[in-house]
Short mmCIF file of C-alpha atoms in Angstrom, two decimals:
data_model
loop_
_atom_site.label_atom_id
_atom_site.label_comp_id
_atom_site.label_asym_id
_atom_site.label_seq_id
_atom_site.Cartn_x
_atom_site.Cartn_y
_atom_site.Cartn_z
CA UNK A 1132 -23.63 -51.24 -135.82
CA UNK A 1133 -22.53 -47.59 -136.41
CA UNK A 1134 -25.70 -46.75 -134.31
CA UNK A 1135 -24.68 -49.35 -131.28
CA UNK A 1136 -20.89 -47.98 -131.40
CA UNK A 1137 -21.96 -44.43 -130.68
CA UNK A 1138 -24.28 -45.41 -127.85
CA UNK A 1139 -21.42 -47.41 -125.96
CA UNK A 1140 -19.14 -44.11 -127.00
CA UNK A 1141 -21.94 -42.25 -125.24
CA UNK A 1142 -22.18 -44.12 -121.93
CA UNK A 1143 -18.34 -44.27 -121.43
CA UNK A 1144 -18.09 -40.71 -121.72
CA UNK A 1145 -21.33 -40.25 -119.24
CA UNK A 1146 -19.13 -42.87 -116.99
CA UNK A 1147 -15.89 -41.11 -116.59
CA UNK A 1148 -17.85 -37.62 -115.87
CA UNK A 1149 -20.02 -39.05 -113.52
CA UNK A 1150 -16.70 -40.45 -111.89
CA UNK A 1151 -15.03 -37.15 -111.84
CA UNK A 1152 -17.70 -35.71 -110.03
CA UNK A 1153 -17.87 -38.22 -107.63
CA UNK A 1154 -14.32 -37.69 -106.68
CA UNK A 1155 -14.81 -34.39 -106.69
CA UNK A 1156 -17.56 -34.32 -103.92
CA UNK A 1157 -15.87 -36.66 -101.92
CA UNK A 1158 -12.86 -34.18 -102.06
CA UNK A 1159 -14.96 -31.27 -101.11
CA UNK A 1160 -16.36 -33.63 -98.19
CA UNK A 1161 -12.89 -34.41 -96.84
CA UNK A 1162 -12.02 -30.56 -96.89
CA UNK A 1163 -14.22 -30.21 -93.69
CA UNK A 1164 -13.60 -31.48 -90.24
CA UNK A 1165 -16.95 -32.93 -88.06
CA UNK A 1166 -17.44 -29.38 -86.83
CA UNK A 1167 -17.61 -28.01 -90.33
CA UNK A 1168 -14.16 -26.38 -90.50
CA UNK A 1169 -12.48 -27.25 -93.18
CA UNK A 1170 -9.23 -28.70 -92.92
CA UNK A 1171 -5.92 -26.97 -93.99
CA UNK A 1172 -4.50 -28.31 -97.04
CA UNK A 1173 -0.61 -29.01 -97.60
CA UNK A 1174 2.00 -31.29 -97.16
CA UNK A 1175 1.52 -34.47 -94.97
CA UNK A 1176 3.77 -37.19 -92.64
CA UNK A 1177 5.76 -37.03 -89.97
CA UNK A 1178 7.31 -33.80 -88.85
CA UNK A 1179 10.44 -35.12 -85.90
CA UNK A 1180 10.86 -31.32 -83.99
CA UNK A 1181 13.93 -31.31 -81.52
CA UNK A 1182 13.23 -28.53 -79.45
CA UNK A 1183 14.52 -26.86 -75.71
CA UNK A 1184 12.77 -28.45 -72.89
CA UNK A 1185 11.03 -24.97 -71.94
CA UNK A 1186 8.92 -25.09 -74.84
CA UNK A 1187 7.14 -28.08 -73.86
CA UNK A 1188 4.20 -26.55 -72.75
CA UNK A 1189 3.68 -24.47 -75.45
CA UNK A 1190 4.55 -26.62 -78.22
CA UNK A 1191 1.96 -28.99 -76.42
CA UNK A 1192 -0.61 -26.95 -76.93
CA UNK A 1193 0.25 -26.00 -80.42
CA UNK A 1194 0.88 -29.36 -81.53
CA UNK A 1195 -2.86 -30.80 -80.91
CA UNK A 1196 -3.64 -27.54 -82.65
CA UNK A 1197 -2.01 -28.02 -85.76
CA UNK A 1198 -2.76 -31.88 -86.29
CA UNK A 1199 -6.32 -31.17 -85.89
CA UNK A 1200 -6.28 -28.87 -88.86
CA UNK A 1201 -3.86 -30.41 -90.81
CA UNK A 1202 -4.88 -33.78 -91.60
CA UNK A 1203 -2.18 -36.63 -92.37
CA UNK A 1204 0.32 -34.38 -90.40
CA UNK A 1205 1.88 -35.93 -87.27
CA UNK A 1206 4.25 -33.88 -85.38
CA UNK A 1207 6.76 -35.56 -83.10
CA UNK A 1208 8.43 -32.90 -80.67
CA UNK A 1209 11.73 -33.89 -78.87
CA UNK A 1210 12.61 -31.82 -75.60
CA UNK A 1211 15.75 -31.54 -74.35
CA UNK A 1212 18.53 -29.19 -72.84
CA UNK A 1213 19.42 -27.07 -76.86
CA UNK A 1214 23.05 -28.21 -76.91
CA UNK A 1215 22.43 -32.25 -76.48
CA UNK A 1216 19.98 -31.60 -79.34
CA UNK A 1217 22.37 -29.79 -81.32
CA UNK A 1218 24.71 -33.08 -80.75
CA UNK A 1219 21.97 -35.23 -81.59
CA UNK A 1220 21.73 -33.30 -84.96
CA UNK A 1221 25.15 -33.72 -85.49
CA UNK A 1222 25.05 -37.22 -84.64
CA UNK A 1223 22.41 -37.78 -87.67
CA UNK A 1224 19.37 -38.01 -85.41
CA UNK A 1225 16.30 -37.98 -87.59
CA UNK A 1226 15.08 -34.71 -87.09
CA UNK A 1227 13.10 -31.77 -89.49
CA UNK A 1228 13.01 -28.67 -87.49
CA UNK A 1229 15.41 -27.17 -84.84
CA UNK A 1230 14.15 -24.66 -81.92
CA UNK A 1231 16.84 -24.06 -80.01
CA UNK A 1232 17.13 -21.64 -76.70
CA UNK A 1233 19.59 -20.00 -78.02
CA UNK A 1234 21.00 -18.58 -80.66
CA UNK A 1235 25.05 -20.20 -80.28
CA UNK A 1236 23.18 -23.70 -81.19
CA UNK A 1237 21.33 -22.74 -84.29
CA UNK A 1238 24.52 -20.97 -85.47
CA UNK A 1239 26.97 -23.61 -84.78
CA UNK A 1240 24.57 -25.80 -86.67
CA UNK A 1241 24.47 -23.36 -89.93
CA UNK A 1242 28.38 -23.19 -90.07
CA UNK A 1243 28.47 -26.95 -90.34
CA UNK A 1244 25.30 -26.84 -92.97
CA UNK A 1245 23.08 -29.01 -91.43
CA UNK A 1246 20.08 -26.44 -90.96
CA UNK A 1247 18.80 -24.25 -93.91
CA UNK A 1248 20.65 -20.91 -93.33
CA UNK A 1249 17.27 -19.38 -95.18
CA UNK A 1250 15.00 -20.99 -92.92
CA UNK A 1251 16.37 -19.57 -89.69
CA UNK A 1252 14.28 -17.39 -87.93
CA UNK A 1253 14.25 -15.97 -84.14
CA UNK A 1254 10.68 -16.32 -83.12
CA UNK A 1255 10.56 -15.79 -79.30
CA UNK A 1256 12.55 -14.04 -76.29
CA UNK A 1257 12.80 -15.09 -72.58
CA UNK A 1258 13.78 -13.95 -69.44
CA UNK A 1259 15.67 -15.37 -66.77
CA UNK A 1260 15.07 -15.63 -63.41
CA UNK A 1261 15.87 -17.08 -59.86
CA UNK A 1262 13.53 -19.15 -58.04
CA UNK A 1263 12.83 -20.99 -54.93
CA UNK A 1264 10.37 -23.20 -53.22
CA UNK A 1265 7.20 -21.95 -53.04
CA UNK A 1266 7.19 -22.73 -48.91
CA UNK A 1267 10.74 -20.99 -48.74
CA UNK A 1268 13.43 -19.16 -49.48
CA UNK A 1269 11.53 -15.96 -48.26
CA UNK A 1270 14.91 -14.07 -47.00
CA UNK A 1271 16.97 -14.80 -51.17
CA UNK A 1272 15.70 -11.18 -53.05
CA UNK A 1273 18.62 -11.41 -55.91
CA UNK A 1274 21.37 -13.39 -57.87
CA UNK A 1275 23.67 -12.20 -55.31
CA UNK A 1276 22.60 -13.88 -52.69
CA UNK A 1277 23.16 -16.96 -54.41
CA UNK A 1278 26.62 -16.55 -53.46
CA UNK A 1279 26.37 -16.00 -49.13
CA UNK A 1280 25.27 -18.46 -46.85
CA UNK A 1281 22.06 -18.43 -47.64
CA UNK A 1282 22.49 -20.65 -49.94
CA UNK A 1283 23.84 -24.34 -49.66
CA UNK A 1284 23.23 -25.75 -53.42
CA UNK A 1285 21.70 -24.12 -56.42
CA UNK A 1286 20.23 -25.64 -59.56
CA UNK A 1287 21.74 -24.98 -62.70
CA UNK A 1288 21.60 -26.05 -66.48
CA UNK A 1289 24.47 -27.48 -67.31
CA UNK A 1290 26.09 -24.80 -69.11
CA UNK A 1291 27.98 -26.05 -71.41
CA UNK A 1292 25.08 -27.87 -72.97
CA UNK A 1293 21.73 -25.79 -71.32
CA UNK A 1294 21.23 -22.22 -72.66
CA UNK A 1295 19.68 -21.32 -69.07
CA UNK A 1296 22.83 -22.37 -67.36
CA UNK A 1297 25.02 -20.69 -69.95
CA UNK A 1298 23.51 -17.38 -69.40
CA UNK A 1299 22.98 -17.61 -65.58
CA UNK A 1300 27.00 -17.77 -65.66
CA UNK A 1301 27.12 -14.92 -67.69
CA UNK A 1302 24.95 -13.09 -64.87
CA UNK A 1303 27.18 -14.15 -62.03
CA UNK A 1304 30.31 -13.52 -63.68
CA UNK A 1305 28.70 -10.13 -64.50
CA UNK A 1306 28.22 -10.07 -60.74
CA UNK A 1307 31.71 -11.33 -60.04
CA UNK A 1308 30.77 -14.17 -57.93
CA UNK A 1309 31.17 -17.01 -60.48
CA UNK A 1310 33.36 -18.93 -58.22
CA UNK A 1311 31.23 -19.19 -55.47
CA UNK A 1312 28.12 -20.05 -56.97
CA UNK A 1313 30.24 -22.83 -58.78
CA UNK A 1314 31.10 -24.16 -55.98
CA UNK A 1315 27.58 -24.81 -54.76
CA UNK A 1316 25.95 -25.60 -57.83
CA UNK A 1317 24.02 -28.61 -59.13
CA UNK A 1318 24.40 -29.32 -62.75
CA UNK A 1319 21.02 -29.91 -64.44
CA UNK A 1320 20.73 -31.72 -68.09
CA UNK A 1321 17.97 -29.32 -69.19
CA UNK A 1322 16.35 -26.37 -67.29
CA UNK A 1323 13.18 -28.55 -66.63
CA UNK A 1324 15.11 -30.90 -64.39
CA UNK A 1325 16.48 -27.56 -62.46
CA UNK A 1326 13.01 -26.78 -62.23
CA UNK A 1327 11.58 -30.16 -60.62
CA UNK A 1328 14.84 -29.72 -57.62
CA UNK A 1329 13.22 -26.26 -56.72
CA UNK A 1330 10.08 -27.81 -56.66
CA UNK A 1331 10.64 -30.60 -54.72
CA UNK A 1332 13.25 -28.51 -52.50
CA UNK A 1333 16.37 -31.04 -53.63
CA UNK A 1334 18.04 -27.35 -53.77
CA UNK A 1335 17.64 -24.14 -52.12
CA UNK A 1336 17.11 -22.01 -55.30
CA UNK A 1337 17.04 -22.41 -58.85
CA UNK A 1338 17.89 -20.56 -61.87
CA UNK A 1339 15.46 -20.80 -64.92
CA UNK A 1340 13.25 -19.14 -67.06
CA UNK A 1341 10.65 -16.82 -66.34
CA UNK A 1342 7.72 -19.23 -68.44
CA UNK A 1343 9.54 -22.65 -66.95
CA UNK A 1344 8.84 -20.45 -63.27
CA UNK A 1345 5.18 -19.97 -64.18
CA UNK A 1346 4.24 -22.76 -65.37
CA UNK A 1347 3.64 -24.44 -62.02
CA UNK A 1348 2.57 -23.36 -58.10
CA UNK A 1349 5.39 -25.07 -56.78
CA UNK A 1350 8.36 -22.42 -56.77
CA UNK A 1351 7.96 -18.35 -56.50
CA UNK A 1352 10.33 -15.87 -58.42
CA UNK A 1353 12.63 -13.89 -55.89
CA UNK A 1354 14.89 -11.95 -58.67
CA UNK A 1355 15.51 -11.19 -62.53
CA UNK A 1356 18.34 -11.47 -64.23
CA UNK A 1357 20.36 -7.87 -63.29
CA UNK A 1358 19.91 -5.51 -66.46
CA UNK A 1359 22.66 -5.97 -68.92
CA UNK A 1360 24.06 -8.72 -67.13
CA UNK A 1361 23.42 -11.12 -70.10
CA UNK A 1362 22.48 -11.65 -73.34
CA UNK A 1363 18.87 -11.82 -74.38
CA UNK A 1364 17.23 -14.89 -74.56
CA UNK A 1365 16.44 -15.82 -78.11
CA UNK A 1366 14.47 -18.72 -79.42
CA UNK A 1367 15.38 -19.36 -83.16
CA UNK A 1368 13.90 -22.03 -85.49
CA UNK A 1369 15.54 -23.89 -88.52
CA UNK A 1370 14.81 -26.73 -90.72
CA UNK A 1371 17.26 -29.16 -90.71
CA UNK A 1372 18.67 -30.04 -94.56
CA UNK A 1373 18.51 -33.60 -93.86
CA UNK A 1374 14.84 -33.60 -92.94
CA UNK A 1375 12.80 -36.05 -94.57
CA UNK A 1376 10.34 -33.57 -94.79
CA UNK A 1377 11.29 -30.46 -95.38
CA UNK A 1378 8.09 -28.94 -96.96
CA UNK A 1379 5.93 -29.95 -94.17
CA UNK A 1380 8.45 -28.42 -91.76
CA UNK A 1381 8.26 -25.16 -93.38
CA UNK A 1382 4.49 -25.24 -93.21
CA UNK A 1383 4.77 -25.58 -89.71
CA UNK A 1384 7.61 -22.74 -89.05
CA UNK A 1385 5.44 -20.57 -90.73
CA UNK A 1386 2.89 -21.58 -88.10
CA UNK A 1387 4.79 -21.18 -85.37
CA UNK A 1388 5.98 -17.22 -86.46
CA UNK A 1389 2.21 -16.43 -87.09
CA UNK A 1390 -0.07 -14.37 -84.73
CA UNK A 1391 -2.03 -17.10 -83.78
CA UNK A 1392 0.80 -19.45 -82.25
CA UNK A 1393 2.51 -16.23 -80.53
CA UNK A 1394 -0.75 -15.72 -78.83
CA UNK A 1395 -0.30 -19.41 -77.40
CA UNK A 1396 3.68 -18.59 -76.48
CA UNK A 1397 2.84 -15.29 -74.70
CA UNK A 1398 -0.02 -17.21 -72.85
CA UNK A 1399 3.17 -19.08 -71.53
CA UNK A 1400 5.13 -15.98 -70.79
CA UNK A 1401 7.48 -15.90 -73.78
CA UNK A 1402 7.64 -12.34 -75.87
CA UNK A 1403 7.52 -12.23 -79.85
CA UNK A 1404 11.43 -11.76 -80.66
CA UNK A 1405 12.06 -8.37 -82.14
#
């Protein structure tokens, strides 16, 4: 009997090791993709990122690159004009991660506490620029002339919602001709939709930014923003405090501020913020 209780002993013990190897393999298996990279390891779900409309590009890009190396990660971008995602934050949108087109939103948003004052970092920097059909606008060579009669309507960003319209005030009331331009202008909701009215010619010239103007054939720069006529463009990132998943969203800030992903932003015209 003594003999028959140390055998069954014996196999349960050979059991549970062979089990623990067997889970081990497998995890060593799923640490590879099919092409025999292995797979980042870290936190997993849904990551909700609210971000301004003229990162869509690049944070398309970047987004199937993450997911593909971290597996069980799912990252759900949101693009929109900065301040009607700032609102939406306010409103208790679900949201993780901030990346705002400027720097008034992310601030506004760490006076109230609702994004991790710790977390914020400015990643990128933009330019702005004026733009007009690709087929026209050949005689408009600055932001003055947005103001003669060369000009019947110009595209804006809203600006008290759209970073790009904000600062392209700033540059005409640099240039003192605030009134006039205002007086022409067509109100955009994001500087995307400014974009598609140069495009399809719905307005004689646009003002956006220099990686929303290069990202298609369809419109040609005629002018940059006068020197010292506005504030820089700044791109800052933040996770949001009432994130569901906050540790995830740090993973992926980190990302987004490493050398790889500003390689993929420069590709699209925007400058590592310094």
């Amino acid at each position: 009997m003594k003999g028959n209780s140390q055998m069954k002993k014996n196999r349960m013990i050979s059991t549970v090791m062979l089990t623990v190897c067997i889970i081990c393999l497998l995890a060593g298996c799923g640490s590879s993709n099919t092409d025999g990279s292995k797979s980042a390891r870290g936190s997993t779900g849904e990551v909700v990122v609210l971000a301004a409309a003229s990162l869509t590009d690049a944070c398309g890009e970047l987004e199937k690159t993450y997911e593909a190396r971290h597996e069980g990660v799912d990252l759900l971008f949101s693009f929109a004009g900065s301040g009607a995602l700032q609102a939406q934050i306010e409103e208790g949108t679900k949201a993780d991660l901030f990346f705002s087109a400027d720097v008034k939103q992310m601030d506004a948003l760490r006076d109230e506490g609702l994004v991790d004052e710790g977390s914020i970092v400015n990643l990128l920097e933009n330019k702005l620029v004026m733009v007009v059909p690709a087929g026209g606008g050949a005689d408009l060579t600055s932001f003055e002339d947005a103001a003669t009669d060369k000009v019947s309507m110009i595209g804006i960003g809203e600006p008290e919602s759209v970073p790009a319209g904000k600062y392209a005030m700033e540059v005409f009331d640099y240039l003192g001709i605030a009134d006039e331009v205002t007086a022409k202008a067509n109100y955009g909701s994001d500087v995307r939709t400014v974009l598609s009215w140069v495009e399809e010619g719905v307005v004689d010239c646009g003002v956006v930014y220099q990686t929303d103007a290069i990202s298609t054939d369809k419109v040609r720069i005629v002018a940059m923003a006068p020197e010292g006529s506005m504030r820089r463009v700044i791109y800052p990132a933040g996770i949001v405090k009432a994130g569901e998943n906050p540790e995830a969203a740090g993973e992926l800030l980190t990302f987004l501020g490493s050398d790889e992903a500003m390689s993929v932003f420069e590709k699209y015209g925007f400058a590592e913020a310094q």
